[in-house]
């Protein structure tokens, strides 16, 4: 039976991963750790306060729960990393190295570390970017994600620790509001539309970025984690994405459901980050090696997001 530790468990990906693991891995022990945990314990999981930089606390947690697998999600995302690159280096690089070292020493069987489209940098052709395209990022987040990939490969080769990773595009979800990335505008736009408020977008209207709906992102993580190791030609850097769109295309799609919705555009420093990232990804290796293909089209994602956010709003109104 698996005993699974999630770091950064109450962020955007972790919140959905807890739900996905509960559904797909019944019987597994799920230990959700984060620097801050919800006051009200979530049912069916263990909640642990853990600063991922504290290797001794990490070691104790692994040992106490006899952890067999770690999803290492604790990370400072792109926009926050540019505001505090030293903190980002510490959490994204130093703590990732510490986690891999501790996982190896404590005989954890496997570690999954999501990477990001941020590994790519300016100077490449930005369309249908494959995993073999050189990764020369100019942001601290991108540098840290490339380093995480390289460290994962190193620990796999040198120590036989089974480390795997996907390069995520922008992720769209309704469970948690992301606040530290460059692709977060998409979730913010949905939320404002459902609240009946206008939205001021921090990216130019024509900024194309690869994106994916969270249920597909969860499927990709679980499929990669369960994939036969012999089939993995590329351990740490599987591109996954579903579609690409720009803010103006998303606004138009939302307006088909909520006609009065208004969006204005005021690009800020996050535009520079987005301009260095791919416009679209080639995800064919994930399909070839472990059969991943996303289920949600752009239109299906937009409808599902709006109906889920409307349901959440309704529940909140009823609770008042
Ligand atoms: C971000 O915008 O920083 C993240 C990412 C693409 O990794 N969503």
PDB file of C-alpha atoms and ligand atoms in Angstrom:
ATOM      1  CA  UNK A   1       0.000   0.000   0.000  1.00  0.00           C
ATOM      2  CA  UNK A   2       1.244   3.492  -0.808  1.00  0.00           C
ATOM      3  CA  UNK A   3       1.934   6.117   1.837  1.00  0.00           C
ATOM      4  CA  UNK A   4       1.989   9.385  -0.063  1.00  0.00           C
ATOM      5  CA  UNK A   5       3.466  12.686   1.098  1.00  0.00           C
ATOM      6  CA  UNK A   6       2.501  15.885  -0.733  1.00  0.00           C
ATOM      7  CA  UNK A   7       4.590  19.015  -0.143  1.00  0.00           C
ATOM      8  CA  UNK A   8       2.920  22.353  -0.847  1.00  0.00           C
ATOM      9  CA  UNK A   9      -0.309  20.389  -0.526  1.00  0.00           C
ATOM     10  CA  UNK A  10      -2.717  23.303  -0.094  1.00  0.00           C
ATOM     11  CA  UNK A  11      -1.692  25.265  -3.186  1.00  0.00           C
ATOM     12  CA  UNK A  12      -3.463  25.170  -6.553  1.00  0.00           C
ATOM     13  CA  UNK A  13      -2.193  21.742  -7.696  1.00  0.00           C
ATOM     14  CA  UNK A  14      -2.060  20.126  -4.261  1.00  0.00           C
ATOM     15  CA  UNK A  15      -5.687  20.923  -3.406  1.00  0.00           C
ATOM     16  CA  UNK A  16      -6.865  19.032  -6.489  1.00  0.00           C
ATOM     17  CA  UNK A  17      -4.245  16.305  -6.095  1.00  0.00           C
ATOM     18  CA  UNK A  18      -5.563  15.455  -2.625  1.00  0.00           C
ATOM     19  CA  UNK A  19      -9.041  14.961  -4.123  1.00  0.00           C
ATOM     20  CA  UNK A  20      -7.673  12.956  -7.083  1.00  0.00           C
ATOM     21  CA  UNK A  21      -5.608  10.669  -4.845  1.00  0.00           C
ATOM     22  CA  UNK A  22      -8.523  10.065  -2.489  1.00  0.00           C
ATOM     23  CA  UNK A  23     -10.627   9.024  -5.457  1.00  0.00           C
ATOM     24  CA  UNK A  24      -8.024   7.026  -7.372  1.00  0.00           C
ATOM     25  CA  UNK A  25      -5.909   5.513  -4.597  1.00  0.00           C
ATOM     26  CA  UNK A  26      -8.407   4.291  -2.006  1.00  0.00           C
ATOM     27  CA  UNK A  27      -6.549   2.812   0.934  1.00  0.00           C
ATOM     28  CA  UNK A  28      -3.441   4.950   0.449  1.00  0.00           C
ATOM     29  CA  UNK A  29      -2.351   7.101   3.377  1.00  0.00           C
ATOM     30  CA  UNK A  30      -2.222  10.716   2.190  1.00  0.00           C
ATOM     31  CA  UNK A  31      -0.040  13.077   4.198  1.00  0.00           C
ATOM     32  CA  UNK A  32      -0.689  16.655   3.096  1.00  0.00           C
ATOM     33  CA  UNK A  33       2.079  18.994   4.225  1.00  0.00           C
ATOM     34  CA  UNK A  34       2.447  22.719   3.781  1.00  0.00           C
ATOM     35  CA  UNK A  35       3.911  25.717   5.524  1.00  0.00           C
ATOM     36  CA  UNK A  36       0.352  26.597   6.577  1.00  0.00           C
ATOM     37  CA  UNK A  37      -2.490  24.103   6.838  1.00  0.00           C
ATOM     38  CA  UNK A  38      -6.264  24.690   6.958  1.00  0.00           C
ATOM     39  CA  UNK A  39      -7.606  25.237  10.466  1.00  0.00           C
ATOM     40  CA  UNK A  40     -10.409  22.788   9.832  1.00  0.00           C
ATOM     41  CA  UNK A  41      -8.844  19.379   9.086  1.00  0.00           C
ATOM     42  CA  UNK A  42      -9.866  17.913   5.739  1.00  0.00           C
ATOM     43  CA  UNK A  43     -11.396  14.432   6.037  1.00  0.00           C
ATOM     44  CA  UNK A  44      -9.465  11.325   5.018  1.00  0.00           C
ATOM     45  CA  UNK A  45      -5.955  12.799   5.105  1.00  0.00           C
ATOM     46  CA  UNK A  46      -3.201  13.582   7.600  1.00  0.00           C
ATOM     47  CA  UNK A  47      -2.295  17.290   7.732  1.00  0.00           C
ATOM     48  CA  UNK A  48       1.249  18.269   8.678  1.00  0.00           C
ATOM     49  CA  UNK A  49       2.834  21.703   9.041  1.00  0.00           C
ATOM     50  CA  UNK A  50       6.137  21.466   7.167  1.00  0.00           C
ATOM     51  CA  UNK A  51       8.564  24.033   5.834  1.00  0.00           C
ATOM     52  CA  UNK A  52      10.088  22.011   3.042  1.00  0.00           C
ATOM     53  CA  UNK A  53      13.476  23.644   3.682  1.00  0.00           C
ATOM     54  CA  UNK A  54      13.627  21.923   7.080  1.00  0.00           C
ATOM     55  CA  UNK A  55      15.235  18.599   6.194  1.00  0.00           C
ATOM     56  CA  UNK A  56      15.091  17.196   9.729  1.00  0.00           C
ATOM     57  CA  UNK A  57      11.306  17.791   9.942  1.00  0.00           C
ATOM     58  CA  UNK A  58      10.959  16.305   6.465  1.00  0.00           C
ATOM     59  CA  UNK A  59      12.963  13.251   7.516  1.00  0.00           C
ATOM     60  CA  UNK A  60      10.807  12.812  10.628  1.00  0.00           C
ATOM     61  CA  UNK A  61       7.607  13.087   8.564  1.00  0.00           C
ATOM     62  CA  UNK A  62       8.844  10.522   6.019  1.00  0.00           C
ATOM     63  CA  UNK A  63       9.869   8.162   8.795  1.00  0.00           C
ATOM     64  CA  UNK A  64       6.733   8.646  10.928  1.00  0.00           C
ATOM     65  CA  UNK A  65       4.356   7.839   8.057  1.00  0.00           C
ATOM     66  CA  UNK A  66       6.667   5.343   6.327  1.00  0.00           C
ATOM     67  CA  UNK A  67       6.346   7.372   3.136  1.00  0.00           C
ATOM     68  CA  UNK A  68       6.778   5.472  -0.144  1.00  0.00           C
ATOM     69  CA  UNK A  69       6.014   8.250  -2.643  1.00  0.00           C
ATOM     70  CA  UNK A  70       6.364  12.047  -2.598  1.00  0.00           C
ATOM     71  CA  UNK A  71       4.619  14.589  -4.801  1.00  0.00           C
ATOM     72  CA  UNK A  72       6.913  17.573  -4.369  1.00  0.00           C
ATOM     73  CA  UNK A  73       4.696  20.561  -5.160  1.00  0.00           C
ATOM     74  CA  UNK A  74       6.137  23.210  -2.815  1.00  0.00           C
ATOM     75  CA  UNK A  75       7.395  25.938  -5.126  1.00  0.00           C
ATOM     76  CA  UNK A  76       7.486  29.703  -5.576  1.00  0.00           C
ATOM     77  CA  UNK A  77       5.763  30.381  -8.920  1.00  0.00           C
ATOM     78  CA  UNK A  78       6.982  32.626 -11.730  1.00  0.00           C
ATOM     79  CA  UNK A  79       5.630  36.056 -10.770  1.00  0.00           C
ATOM     80  CA  UNK A  80       6.499  35.713  -7.065  1.00  0.00           C
ATOM     81  CA  UNK A  81       9.927  34.291  -7.929  1.00  0.00           C
ATOM     82  CA  UNK A  82      10.797  37.433  -9.893  1.00  0.00           C
ATOM     83  CA  UNK A  83       9.783  39.542  -6.875  1.00  0.00           C
ATOM     84  CA  UNK A  84      12.008  37.521  -4.513  1.00  0.00           C
ATOM     85  CA  UNK A  85      14.526  35.455  -6.505  1.00  0.00           C
ATOM     86  CA  UNK A  86      16.577  34.601  -3.400  1.00  0.00           C
ATOM     87  CA  UNK A  87      13.608  33.019  -1.652  1.00  0.00           C
ATOM     88  CA  UNK A  88      12.694  31.245  -4.887  1.00  0.00           C
ATOM     89  CA  UNK A  89      16.221  29.829  -5.166  1.00  0.00           C
ATOM     90  CA  UNK A  90      16.071  28.613  -1.590  1.00  0.00           C
ATOM     91  CA  UNK A  91      12.698  26.912  -1.876  1.00  0.00           C
ATOM     92  CA  UNK A  92      12.778  25.748  -5.478  1.00  0.00           C
ATOM     93  CA  UNK A  93      16.422  24.653  -5.706  1.00  0.00           C
ATOM     94  CA  UNK A  94      17.956  24.184  -2.242  1.00  0.00           C
ATOM     95  CA  UNK A  95      14.845  22.555  -0.778  1.00  0.00           C
ATOM     96  CA  UNK A  96      14.356  20.346  -3.841  1.00  0.00           C
ATOM     97  CA  UNK A  97      17.940  19.097  -3.520  1.00  0.00           C
ATOM     98  CA  UNK A  98      17.377  18.514   0.213  1.00  0.00           C
ATOM     99  CA  UNK A  99      14.140  16.661  -0.461  1.00  0.00           C
ATOM    100  CA  UNK A 100      15.753  14.363  -3.037  1.00  0.00           C
ATOM    101  CA  UNK A 101      18.654  13.660  -0.687  1.00  0.00           C
ATOM    102  CA  UNK A 102      16.325  12.908   2.228  1.00  0.00           C
ATOM    103  CA  UNK A 103      14.011  10.796   0.059  1.00  0.00           C
ATOM    104  CA  UNK A 104      16.981   8.714  -1.114  1.00  0.00           C
ATOM    105  CA  UNK A 105      18.397   8.287   2.383  1.00  0.00           C
ATOM    106  CA  UNK A 106      14.988   7.372   3.835  1.00  0.00           C
ATOM    107  CA  UNK A 107      14.359   4.778   1.080  1.00  0.00           C
ATOM    108  CA  UNK A 108      11.345   6.528  -0.451  1.00  0.00           C
ATOM    109  CA  UNK A 109      10.523   4.649  -3.663  1.00  0.00           C
ATOM    110  CA  UNK A 110       9.496   7.491  -5.958  1.00  0.00           C
ATOM    111  CA  UNK A 111       9.276  11.266  -6.202  1.00  0.00           C
ATOM    112  CA  UNK A 112       7.170  13.260  -8.657  1.00  0.00           C
ATOM    113  CA  UNK A 113       8.268  16.850  -9.270  1.00  0.00           C
ATOM    114  CA  UNK A 114       6.142  18.947 -11.624  1.00  0.00           C
ATOM    115  CA  UNK A 115       8.154  21.195 -13.896  1.00  0.00           C
ATOM    116  CA  UNK A 116       6.785  23.976 -16.098  1.00  0.00           C
ATOM    117  CA  UNK A 117       6.767  25.640 -19.507  1.00  0.00           C
ATOM    118  CA  UNK A 118       8.935  28.222 -17.702  1.00  0.00           C
ATOM    119  CA  UNK A 119      11.983  26.040 -18.453  1.00  0.00           C
ATOM    120  CA  UNK A 120      11.970  27.507 -21.965  1.00  0.00           C
ATOM    121  CA  UNK A 121      13.359  30.964 -22.577  1.00  0.00           C
ATOM    122  CA  UNK A 122      13.516  33.584 -25.299  1.00  0.00           C
ATOM    123  CA  UNK A 123      15.249  32.821 -28.584  1.00  0.00           C
ATOM    124  CA  UNK A 124      13.457  29.601 -29.512  1.00  0.00           C
ATOM    125  CA  UNK A 125      10.682  29.112 -32.029  1.00  0.00           C
ATOM    126  CA  UNK A 126       7.662  29.429 -29.724  1.00  0.00           C
ATOM    127  CA  UNK A 127       5.173  27.169 -31.499  1.00  0.00           C
ATOM    128  CA  UNK A 128       4.723  23.431 -30.884  1.00  0.00           C
ATOM    129  CA  UNK A 129       7.778  23.389 -28.639  1.00  0.00           C
ATOM    130  CA  UNK A 130       9.004  19.841 -27.935  1.00  0.00           C
ATOM    131  CA  UNK A 131      10.823  18.533 -24.863  1.00  0.00           C
ATOM    132  CA  UNK A 132      14.130  18.378 -26.758  1.00  0.00           C
ATOM    133  CA  UNK A 133      14.212  22.126 -27.460  1.00  0.00           C
ATOM    134  CA  UNK A 134      17.059  23.800 -25.488  1.00  0.00           C
ATOM    135  CA  UNK A 135      16.023  25.136 -22.090  1.00  0.00           C
ATOM    136  CA  UNK A 136      17.698  28.484 -21.435  1.00  0.00           C
ATOM    137  CA  UNK A 137      15.267  30.379 -19.193  1.00  0.00           C
ATOM    138  CA  UNK A 138      15.905  33.926 -17.981  1.00  0.00           C
ATOM    139  CA  UNK A 139      13.601  33.848 -14.953  1.00  0.00           C
ATOM    140  CA  UNK A 140      14.483  32.444 -11.532  1.00  0.00           C
ATOM    141  CA  UNK A 141      11.418  30.196 -11.654  1.00  0.00           C
ATOM    142  CA  UNK A 142      12.517  28.789 -15.026  1.00  0.00           C
ATOM    143  CA  UNK A 143      16.097  28.322 -13.816  1.00  0.00           C
ATOM    144  CA  UNK A 144      14.845  26.517 -10.721  1.00  0.00           C
ATOM    145  CA  UNK A 145      12.555  24.243 -12.741  1.00  0.00           C
ATOM    146  CA  UNK A 146      15.380  23.252 -15.132  1.00  0.00           C
ATOM    147  CA  UNK A 147      17.553  22.562 -12.084  1.00  0.00           C
ATOM    148  CA  UNK A 148      14.807  20.399 -10.552  1.00  0.00           C
ATOM    149  CA  UNK A 149      14.625  18.384 -13.773  1.00  0.00           C
ATOM    150  CA  UNK A 150      18.401  17.910 -13.882  1.00  0.00           C
ATOM    151  CA  UNK A 151      18.553  16.942 -10.208  1.00  0.00           C
ATOM    152  CA  UNK A 152      15.719  14.434 -10.730  1.00  0.00           C
ATOM    153  CA  UNK A 153      17.628  12.822 -13.599  1.00  0.00           C
ATOM    154  CA  UNK A 154      20.808  12.790 -11.531  1.00  0.00           C
ATOM    155  CA  UNK A 155      19.231  11.112  -8.486  1.00  0.00           C
ATOM    156  CA  UNK A 156      17.576   8.556 -10.778  1.00  0.00           C
ATOM    157  CA  UNK A 157      20.818   7.671 -12.541  1.00  0.00           C
ATOM    158  CA  UNK A 158      23.193   7.904  -9.599  1.00  0.00           C
ATOM    159  CA  UNK A 159      21.089   6.516  -6.760  1.00  0.00           C
ATOM    160  CA  UNK A 160      18.257   4.619  -8.463  1.00  0.00           C
ATOM    161  CA  UNK A 161      15.639   6.899  -6.857  1.00  0.00           C
ATOM    162  CA  UNK A 162      12.623   6.841  -9.202  1.00  0.00           C
ATOM    163  CA  UNK A 163      12.063  10.549  -9.941  1.00  0.00           C
ATOM    164  CA  UNK A 164       9.576  11.680 -12.619  1.00  0.00           C
ATOM    165  CA  UNK A 165       8.108  14.954 -13.835  1.00  0.00           C
ATOM    166  CA  UNK A 166       5.858  16.727 -16.314  1.00  0.00           C
ATOM    167  CA  UNK A 167       6.213  20.242 -17.659  1.00  0.00           C
ATOM    168  CA  UNK A 168       2.882  21.846 -16.841  1.00  0.00           C
ATOM    169  CA  UNK A 169       1.364  24.678 -18.881  1.00  0.00           C
ATOM    170  CA  UNK A 170      -0.955  27.195 -17.210  1.00  0.00           C
ATOM    171  CA  UNK A 171      -3.466  25.261 -15.103  1.00  0.00           C
ATOM    172  CA  UNK A 172      -7.100  26.258 -14.808  1.00  0.00           C
ATOM    173  CA  UNK A 173      -9.040  25.220 -11.720  1.00  0.00           C
ATOM    174  CA  UNK A 174     -11.902  26.338  -9.512  1.00  0.00           C
ATOM    175  CA  UNK A 175     -10.959  24.743  -6.157  1.00  0.00           C
ATOM    176  CA  UNK A 176      -8.174  27.226  -5.314  1.00  0.00           C
ATOM    177  CA  UNK A 177      -7.363  30.699  -6.588  1.00  0.00           C
ATOM    178  CA  UNK A 178      -3.740  30.786  -7.815  1.00  0.00           C
ATOM    179  CA  UNK A 179      -1.976  34.053  -7.024  1.00  0.00           C
ATOM    180  CA  UNK A 180       1.723  33.776  -7.763  1.00  0.00           C
ATOM    181  CA  UNK A 181       2.039  32.771 -11.402  1.00  0.00           C
ATOM    182  CA  UNK A 182       1.903  34.366 -14.836  1.00  0.00           C
ATOM    183  CA  UNK A 183      -0.887  32.190 -16.232  1.00  0.00           C
ATOM    184  CA  UNK A 184      -3.215  32.946 -13.283  1.00  0.00           C
ATOM    185  CA  UNK A 185      -5.075  35.610 -15.267  1.00  0.00           C
ATOM    186  CA  UNK A 186      -7.212  32.859 -16.773  1.00  0.00           C
ATOM    187  CA  UNK A 187      -8.622  31.743 -13.400  1.00  0.00           C
ATOM    188  CA  UNK A 188      -8.981  35.361 -12.240  1.00  0.00           C
ATOM    189  CA  UNK A 189     -10.966  36.183 -15.380  1.00  0.00           C
ATOM    190  CA  UNK A 190     -13.440  33.354 -14.746  1.00  0.00           C
ATOM    191  CA  UNK A 191     -13.876  34.387 -11.115  1.00  0.00           C
ATOM    192  CA  UNK A 192     -14.586  38.046 -11.942  1.00  0.00           C
ATOM    193  CA  UNK A 193     -17.022  37.048 -14.699  1.00  0.00           C
ATOM    194  CA  UNK A 194     -19.015  34.788 -12.354  1.00  0.00           C
ATOM    195  CA  UNK A 195     -18.990  37.518  -9.657  1.00  0.00           C
ATOM    196  CA  UNK A 196     -20.493  39.887 -12.248  1.00  0.00           C
ATOM    197  CA  UNK A 197     -17.474  42.231 -12.049  1.00  0.00           C
ATOM    198  CA  UNK A 198     -15.179  43.619 -14.775  1.00  0.00           C
ATOM    199  CA  UNK A 199     -11.629  42.277 -15.056  1.00  0.00           C
ATOM    200  CA  UNK A 200      -8.383  44.145 -15.696  1.00  0.00           C
ATOM    201  CA  UNK A 201      -5.955  41.713 -17.355  1.00  0.00           C
ATOM    202  CA  UNK A 202      -2.201  42.070 -16.731  1.00  0.00           C
ATOM    203  CA  UNK A 203      -1.279  40.463 -20.076  1.00  0.00           C
ATOM    204  CA  UNK A 204      -1.798  41.877 -23.579  1.00  0.00           C
ATOM    205  CA  UNK A 205      -4.971  40.583 -25.251  1.00  0.00           C
ATOM    206  CA  UNK A 206      -3.010  38.610 -27.899  1.00  0.00           C
ATOM    207  CA  UNK A 207      -0.668  36.713 -25.527  1.00  0.00           C
ATOM    208  CA  UNK A 208      -0.958  33.029 -26.457  1.00  0.00           C
ATOM    209  CA  UNK A 209       0.064  30.503 -23.813  1.00  0.00           C
ATOM    210  CA  UNK A 210      -0.436  26.737 -23.508  1.00  0.00           C
ATOM    211  CA  UNK A 211      -3.049  25.782 -20.903  1.00  0.00           C
ATOM    212  CA  UNK A 212      -4.823  22.772 -19.432  1.00  0.00           C
ATOM    213  CA  UNK A 213      -7.811  22.112 -17.191  1.00  0.00           C
ATOM    214  CA  UNK A 214      -6.945  20.762 -13.746  1.00  0.00           C
ATOM    215  CA  UNK A 215      -8.762  17.395 -14.125  1.00  0.00           C
ATOM    216  CA  UNK A 216      -6.499  16.648 -17.107  1.00  0.00           C
ATOM    217  CA  UNK A 217      -3.444  17.807 -15.150  1.00  0.00           C
ATOM    218  CA  UNK A 218      -4.380  15.373 -12.365  1.00  0.00           C
ATOM    219  CA  UNK A 219      -4.804  12.545 -14.866  1.00  0.00           C
ATOM    220  CA  UNK A 220      -1.346  13.313 -16.265  1.00  0.00           C
ATOM    221  CA  UNK A 221       0.300  13.203 -12.828  1.00  0.00           C
ATOM    222  CA  UNK A 222      -1.394   9.926 -11.853  1.00  0.00           C
ATOM    223  CA  UNK A 223      -0.663   8.321 -15.240  1.00  0.00           C
ATOM    224  CA  UNK A 224       2.989   9.333 -15.158  1.00  0.00           C
ATOM    225  CA  UNK A 225       3.304   8.118 -11.589  1.00  0.00           C
ATOM    226  CA  UNK A 226       1.812   4.698 -12.476  1.00  0.00           C
ATOM    227  CA  UNK A 227       3.623   4.319 -15.831  1.00  0.00           C
ATOM    228  CA  UNK A 228       5.959   1.394 -16.348  1.00  0.00           C
ATOM    229  CA  UNK A 229       9.450   2.737 -15.700  1.00  0.00           C
ATOM    230  CA  UNK A 230      10.878   0.893 -18.730  1.00  0.00           C
ATOM    231  CA  UNK A 231       8.660   2.959 -21.043  1.00  0.00           C
ATOM    232  CA  UNK A 232       9.911   6.316 -19.796  1.00  0.00           C
ATOM    233  CA  UNK A 233      12.342   7.614 -22.408  1.00  0.00           C
ATOM    234  CA  UNK A 234      12.390  11.001 -20.748  1.00  0.00           C
ATOM    235  CA  UNK A 235      11.932  11.025 -16.982  1.00  0.00           C
ATOM    236  CA  UNK A 236      11.615  14.610 -15.873  1.00  0.00           C
ATOM    237  CA  UNK A 237      10.480  16.716 -18.787  1.00  0.00           C
ATOM    238  CA  UNK A 238       7.301  15.389 -20.406  1.00  0.00           C
ATOM    239  CA  UNK A 239       5.431  18.320 -21.954  1.00  0.00           C
ATOM    240  CA  UNK A 240       1.689  18.160 -21.284  1.00  0.00           C
ATOM    241  CA  UNK A 241      -0.886  20.667 -22.530  1.00  0.00           C
ATOM    242  CA  UNK A 242      -4.373  20.685 -23.959  1.00  0.00           C
ATOM    243  CA  UNK A 243      -4.784  23.885 -26.026  1.00  0.00           C
ATOM    244  CA  UNK A 244      -3.439  27.414 -26.305  1.00  0.00           C
ATOM    245  CA  UNK A 245      -5.470  30.592 -26.086  1.00  0.00           C
ATOM    246  CA  UNK A 246      -5.027  34.311 -25.562  1.00  0.00           C
ATOM    247  CA  UNK A 247      -6.790  36.542 -22.996  1.00  0.00           C
ATOM    248  CA  UNK A 248      -9.038  38.018 -25.708  1.00  0.00           C
ATOM    249  CA  UNK A 249     -10.090  34.533 -26.850  1.00  0.00           C
ATOM    250  CA  UNK A 250     -10.868  33.494 -23.276  1.00  0.00           C
ATOM    251  CA  UNK A 251     -12.831  36.703 -22.690  1.00  0.00           C
ATOM    252  CA  UNK A 252     -14.867  36.062 -25.858  1.00  0.00           C
ATOM    253  CA  UNK A 253     -15.598  32.461 -24.792  1.00  0.00           C
ATOM    254  CA  UNK A 254     -16.701  33.583 -21.307  1.00  0.00           C
ATOM    255  CA  UNK A 255     -18.925  36.291 -22.847  1.00  0.00           C
ATOM    256  CA  UNK A 256     -20.820  33.583 -24.748  1.00  0.00           C
ATOM    257  CA  UNK A 257     -21.993  32.381 -21.283  1.00  0.00           C
ATOM    258  CA  UNK A 258     -22.004  35.746 -19.458  1.00  0.00           C
ATOM    259  CA  UNK A 259     -22.732  38.390 -22.129  1.00  0.00           C
ATOM    260  CA  UNK A 260     -22.245  41.517 -19.993  1.00  0.00           C
ATOM    261  CA  UNK A 261     -18.681  40.587 -18.927  1.00  0.00           C
ATOM    262  CA  UNK A 262     -16.093  43.356 -19.519  1.00  0.00           C
ATOM    263  CA  UNK A 263     -12.307  43.005 -19.766  1.00  0.00           C
ATOM    264  CA  UNK A 264      -9.681  45.744 -20.020  1.00  0.00           C
ATOM    265  CA  UNK A 265      -5.956  45.218 -20.601  1.00  0.00           C
ATOM    266  CA  UNK A 266      -3.075  46.782 -18.639  1.00  0.00           C
ATOM    267  CA  UNK A 267       0.084  44.750 -19.198  1.00  0.00           C
ATOM    268  CA  UNK A 268       2.521  44.698 -16.259  1.00  0.00           C
ATOM    269  CA  UNK A 269       5.881  43.006 -15.596  1.00  0.00           C
ATOM    270  CA  UNK A 270       4.302  39.557 -16.018  1.00  0.00           C
ATOM    271  CA  UNK A 271       4.079  40.275 -19.762  1.00  0.00           C
ATOM    272  CA  UNK A 272       7.889  39.922 -20.007  1.00  0.00           C
ATOM    273  CA  UNK A 273       7.694  36.497 -18.390  1.00  0.00           C
ATOM    274  CA  UNK A 274       4.904  35.358 -20.725  1.00  0.00           C
ATOM    275  CA  UNK A 275       6.774  36.675 -23.787  1.00  0.00           C
ATOM    276  CA  UNK A 276       9.643  34.259 -23.071  1.00  0.00           C
ATOM    277  CA  UNK A 277       7.385  31.189 -22.861  1.00  0.00           C
ATOM    278  CA  UNK A 278       6.115  28.882 -25.632  1.00  0.00           C
ATOM    279  CA  UNK A 279       2.855  29.747 -27.382  1.00  0.00           C
ATOM    280  CA  UNK A 280       2.078  26.050 -27.809  1.00  0.00           C
ATOM    281  CA  UNK A 281       3.599  22.714 -26.785  1.00  0.00           C
ATOM    282  CA  UNK A 282       4.271  19.407 -28.488  1.00  0.00           C
ATOM    283  CA  UNK A 283       3.009  16.869 -25.925  1.00  0.00           C
ATOM    284  CA  UNK A 284       3.367  13.800 -28.161  1.00  0.00           C
ATOM    285  CA  UNK A 285       5.978  12.071 -25.953  1.00  0.00           C
ATOM    286  CA  UNK A 286       3.497  11.805 -23.071  1.00  0.00           C
ATOM    287  CA  UNK A 287       1.038  10.158 -25.466  1.00  0.00           C
ATOM    288  CA  UNK A 288       3.704   7.840 -26.902  1.00  0.00           C
ATOM    289  CA  UNK A 289       5.249   6.691 -23.594  1.00  0.00           C
ATOM    290  CA  UNK A 290       2.296   6.555 -21.197  1.00  0.00           C
ATOM    291  CA  UNK A 291      -0.808   7.161 -23.289  1.00  0.00           C
ATOM    292  CA  UNK A 292      -1.783  10.612 -22.011  1.00  0.00           C
ATOM    293  CA  UNK A 293      -4.247  12.708 -23.945  1.00  0.00           C
ATOM    294  CA  UNK A 294      -6.347  15.475 -22.356  1.00  0.00           C
ATOM    295  CA  UNK A 295     -10.123  14.993 -22.240  1.00  0.00           C
ATOM    296  CA  UNK A 296     -11.330  18.595 -22.015  1.00  0.00           C
ATOM    297  CA  UNK A 297     -11.508  20.808 -25.110  1.00  0.00           C
ATOM    298  CA  UNK A 298     -11.261  24.567 -24.651  1.00  0.00           C
ATOM    299  CA  UNK A 299     -15.061  24.996 -24.917  1.00  0.00           C
ATOM    300  CA  UNK A 300     -15.752  22.110 -22.519  1.00  0.00           C
ATOM    301  CA  UNK A 301     -13.309  23.589 -19.991  1.00  0.00           C
ATOM    302  CA  UNK A 302     -14.960  27.034 -20.207  1.00  0.00           C
ATOM    303  CA  UNK A 303     -18.459  25.592 -19.631  1.00  0.00           C
ATOM    304  CA  UNK A 304     -17.302  23.375 -16.763  1.00  0.00           C
ATOM    305  CA  UNK A 305     -15.381  26.203 -15.047  1.00  0.00           C
ATOM    306  CA  UNK A 306     -18.358  28.535 -15.204  1.00  0.00           C
ATOM    307  CA  UNK A 307     -20.854  25.985 -13.922  1.00  0.00           C
ATOM    308  CA  UNK A 308     -18.562  24.949 -11.046  1.00  0.00           C
ATOM    309  CA  UNK A 309     -17.828  28.560 -10.050  1.00  0.00           C
ATOM    310  CA  UNK A 310     -21.563  29.372 -10.209  1.00  0.00           C
ATOM    311  CA  UNK A 311     -22.295  26.361  -7.978  1.00  0.00           C
ATOM    312  CA  UNK A 312     -19.644  27.534  -5.460  1.00  0.00           C
ATOM    313  CA  UNK A 313     -21.121  31.050  -5.503  1.00  0.00           C
ATOM    314  CA  UNK A 314     -24.612  29.618  -4.936  1.00  0.00           C
ATOM    315  CA  UNK A 315     -23.423  27.529  -1.987  1.00  0.00           C
ATOM    316  CA  UNK A 316     -21.710  30.602  -0.439  1.00  0.00           C
ATOM    317  CA  UNK A 317     -24.856  32.709  -0.850  1.00  0.00           C
ATOM    318  CA  UNK A 318     -26.993  29.977   0.731  1.00  0.00           C
ATOM    319  CA  UNK A 319     -24.577  29.715   3.648  1.00  0.00           C
ATOM    320  CA  UNK A 320     -24.935  33.451   4.505  1.00  0.00           C
TER     321      UNK A 320
HETATM  322  C1  LIG B   1       3.127  30.132 -13.522  1.00  0.00           C
HETATM  323  O1  LIG B   1       2.441  30.890 -14.222  1.00  0.00           O
HETATM  324  O2  LIG B   1       4.117  30.479 -12.876  1.00  0.00           O
HETATM  325  C2  LIG B   1       2.752  28.666 -13.488  1.00  0.00           C
HETATM  326  C3  LIG B   1       3.505  27.880 -14.500  1.00  0.00           C
HETATM  327  C4  LIG B   1       3.193  28.004 -15.936  1.00  0.00           C
HETATM  328  O3  LIG B   1       4.366  27.119 -14.147  1.00  0.00           O
HETATM  329  N1  LIG B   1       1.344  28.516 -13.684  1.00  0.00           N
END
